[in-house]
Amino acid sequence: MLTSYSVSFLPNTPEPSRSAQVVRCPSCNAFGYDDDDFCACCGAAMGNRCAACGALVRHPVAFFCTRCGTELPATEG
């Protein structure tokens, strides 16, 4: 016999108002949000910081900070 269940027992919580995009951790490939500083699964930094303004730089081959335009140092790799 099949039983139908209702989801009315769930609280009426609004959807999160998060405007961040989903990204992958560069270290463990887990999912996270682009406004996260560190991965929730492995704790790795989700990007580097601009020395001039402190903005998180997530693009792996960025030459300039997207917030202030400062030239970024070359990354090893």
mmCIF file of C-alpha atoms in Angstrom, residues 18-60:
data_model
loop_
_atom_site.group_PDB
_atom_site.id
_atom_site.type_symbol
_atom_site.label_atom_id
_atom_site.label_comp_id
_atom_site.label_asym_id
_atom_site.label_seq_id
_atom_site.Cartn_x
_atom_site.Cartn_y
_atom_site.Cartn_z
ATOM 1 C CA ARG A 18 22.337 34.675 -1.251
ATOM 2 C CA SER A 19 23.384 36.224 -4.539
ATOM 3 C CA ALA A 20 26.665 34.310 -4.664
ATOM 4 C CA GLN A 21 27.428 31.832 -7.405
ATOM 5 C CA VAL A 22 28.385 28.207 -6.810
ATOM 6 C CA VAL A 23 32.080 27.485 -7.408
ATOM 7 C CA ARG A 24 34.464 24.587 -6.801
ATOM 8 C CA CYS A 25 37.311 24.506 -4.312
ATOM 9 C CA PRO A 26 40.697 24.634 -6.093
ATOM 10 C CA SER A 27 42.082 22.095 -3.621
ATOM 11 C CA CYS A 28 39.432 19.375 -3.113
ATOM 12 C CA ASN A 29 36.905 20.243 -5.860
ATOM 13 C CA ALA A 30 34.024 20.507 -3.357
ATOM 14 C CA PHE A 31 31.210 22.957 -4.020
ATOM 15 C CA GLY A 32 31.126 26.319 -2.267
ATOM 16 C CA TYR A 33 30.008 29.900 -2.871
ATOM 17 C CA ASP A 34 32.100 32.510 -4.626
ATOM 18 C CA ASP A 35 31.938 34.769 -1.566
ATOM 19 C CA ASP A 36 33.441 32.091 0.714
ATOM 20 C CA ASP A 37 37.014 32.797 1.796
ATOM 21 C CA PHE A 38 37.736 29.177 2.710
ATOM 22 C CA CYS A 39 36.411 25.761 1.662
ATOM 23 C CA ALA A 40 33.908 24.274 4.113
ATOM 24 C CA CYS A 41 35.171 20.741 3.378
ATOM 25 C CA CYS A 42 38.967 21.003 3.445
ATOM 26 C CA GLY A 43 39.656 24.505 4.787
ATOM 27 C CA ALA A 44 41.758 25.589 1.800
ATOM 28 C CA ALA A 45 41.693 29.223 0.720
ATOM 29 C CA MET A 46 39.226 29.744 -2.119
ATOM 30 C CA GLY A 47 41.554 32.328 -3.698
ATOM 31 C CA ASN A 48 44.375 34.791 -3.056
ATOM 32 C CA ARG A 49 44.074 38.303 -1.628
ATOM 33 C CA CYS A 50 45.070 41.520 -3.367
ATOM 34 C CA ALA A 51 47.910 43.150 -1.419
ATOM 35 C CA ALA A 52 46.567 46.646 -2.159
ATOM 36 C CA CYS A 53 42.866 46.388 -1.272
ATOM 37 C CA GLY A 54 42.464 42.950 0.335
ATOM 38 C CA ALA A 55 39.915 41.724 -2.219
ATOM 39 C CA LEU A 56 39.713 37.983 -2.733
ATOM 40 C CA VAL A 57 41.090 37.079 -6.176
ATOM 41 C CA ARG A 58 39.605 33.778 -7.329
ATOM 42 C CA HIS A 59 40.556 33.738 -11.000
ATOM 43 C CA PRO A 60 43.510 31.338 -11.333
#
